[in-house]
C-alpha positions as semicolon CSV with decimal commas, in nm:
position;residue;x (nm);y (nm);z (nm)
1;M;0,000;0,000;0,000
2;G;0,124;0,343;-0,089
3;V;0,077;0,655;0,119
4;T;-0,047;0,959;-0,065
5;T;0,017;1,298;0,089
6;S;-0,143;1,606;-0,051
7;I;-0,046;1,953;0,054
8;A;-0,279;2,241;-0,022
9;Q;-0,096;2,555;-0,117
10;T;-0,253;2,892;-0,168
11;N;-0,079;3,131;-0,399
12;A;-0,251;3,463;-0,356
13;P;-0,162;3,686;-0,651
14;K;0,073;3,968;-0,561
15;T;0,014;4,289;-0,748
16;L;0,310;4,511;-0,820
17;L;0,100;4,805;-0,931
18;S;-0,163;4,851;-0,664
19;S;-0,437;5,102;-0,724
20;S;-0,533;5,117;-0,356
21;D;-0,242;5,286;-0,189
22;G;-0,194;5,529;0,095
23;I;-0,131;5,846;-0,107
24;S;-0,452;6,046;-0,138
25;D;-0,543;6,186;-0,481
26;L;-0,214;6,081;-0,644
27;S;-0,191;6,208;-0,999
28;I;0,099;6,154;-1,241
29;Y;0,073;6,326;-1,577
30;P;0,130;6,317;-1,867
31;N;0,161;5,940;-1,893
32;P;0,278;5,838;-2,152
33;V;0,527;6,123;-2,150
34;S;0,730;6,262;-2,439
35;S;0,817;6,609;-2,309
36;G;1,093;6,515;-2,061
37;K;0,891;6,632;-1,759
38;I;0,619;6,472;-1,551
39;Y;0,406;6,628;-1,282
40;I;0,321;6,447;-0,960
41;T;0,047;6,591;-0,743
42;T;-0,118;6,466;-0,424
43;K;-0,378;6,588;-0,179
44;E;-0,119;6,655;0,094
45;N;0,142;6,803;-0,144
46;L;0,430;6,712;0,089
47;T;0,792;6,645;-0,012
48;K;0,804;6,322;-0,209
49;E;1,085;6,069;-0,246
50;V;1,066;5,948;-0,607
51;E;1,251;5,646;-0,743
52;I;1,237;5,525;-1,102
53;Y;1,330;5,166;-1,194
54;D;1,365;4,999;-1,532
55;V;1,172;4,680;-1,606
56;L;1,463;4,470;-1,478
57;G;1,445;4,636;-1,137
58;K;1,755;4,853;-1,171
59;K;1,723;5,194;-1,005
60;I;1,757;5,461;-1,273
61;L;1,673;5,777;-1,081
62;S;1,624;5,875;-0,716
63;E;1,521;6,227;-0,625
64;S;1,345;6,431;-0,357
65;L;1,062;6,628;-0,511
66;F;0,969;6,951;-0,333
67;G;0,730;7,083;-0,598
68;K;0,534;6,881;-0,851
69;E;0,763;6,886;-1,158
70;L;1,013;6,604;-1,216
71;N;1,271;6,623;-1,495
72;I;1,299;6,284;-1,668
73;S;1,469;6,405;-1,988
74;K;1,762;6,162;-1,932
75;L;1,532;5,859;-1,959
76;T;1,524;5,675;-2,289
77;A;1,197;5,558;-2,440
78;G;1,053;5,259;-2,258
79;I;0,848;5,141;-1,963
80;Y;0,954;5,224;-1,607
81;I;0,828;5,163;-1,255
82;L;0,774;5,478;-1,051
83;K;0,787;5,448;-0,670
84;I;0,666;5,747;-0,474
85;K;0,691;5,791;-0,099
86;E;0,517;6,082;0,075
87;G;0,535;6,087;0,454
88;N;0,452;5,733;0,572
89;N;0,258;5,652;0,255
90;S;0,388;5,503;-0,068
91;A;0,261;5,412;-0,413
92;T;0,391;5,235;-0,722
93;R;0,291;5,322;-1,078
94;K;0,391;5,237;-1,434
95;L;0,547;5,519;-1,637
96;V;0,571;5,509;-2,017
97;V;0,834;5,729;-2,182
98;R;0,806;5,787;-2,558
């Protein structure tokens, strides 16, 4: 007689780009961008720590943003991951550069 063991495993999907985050009224525009500048606005309008990663996870840019305008003219065309931290809240978004 053989013994059969079954193990139940739950793989809850993990979302990289969550739409429910802690930053109120987060707006990133224009997206897609072709002008070399993006604007990031929030309800609180506090200083933001912004990090931009390429699709392989390599950090391309890290900057403190005191206003709402971020210069991204050094980025080549492609898809990037934008991580924004404001106070104790953070959010992740996709950024398309043309």
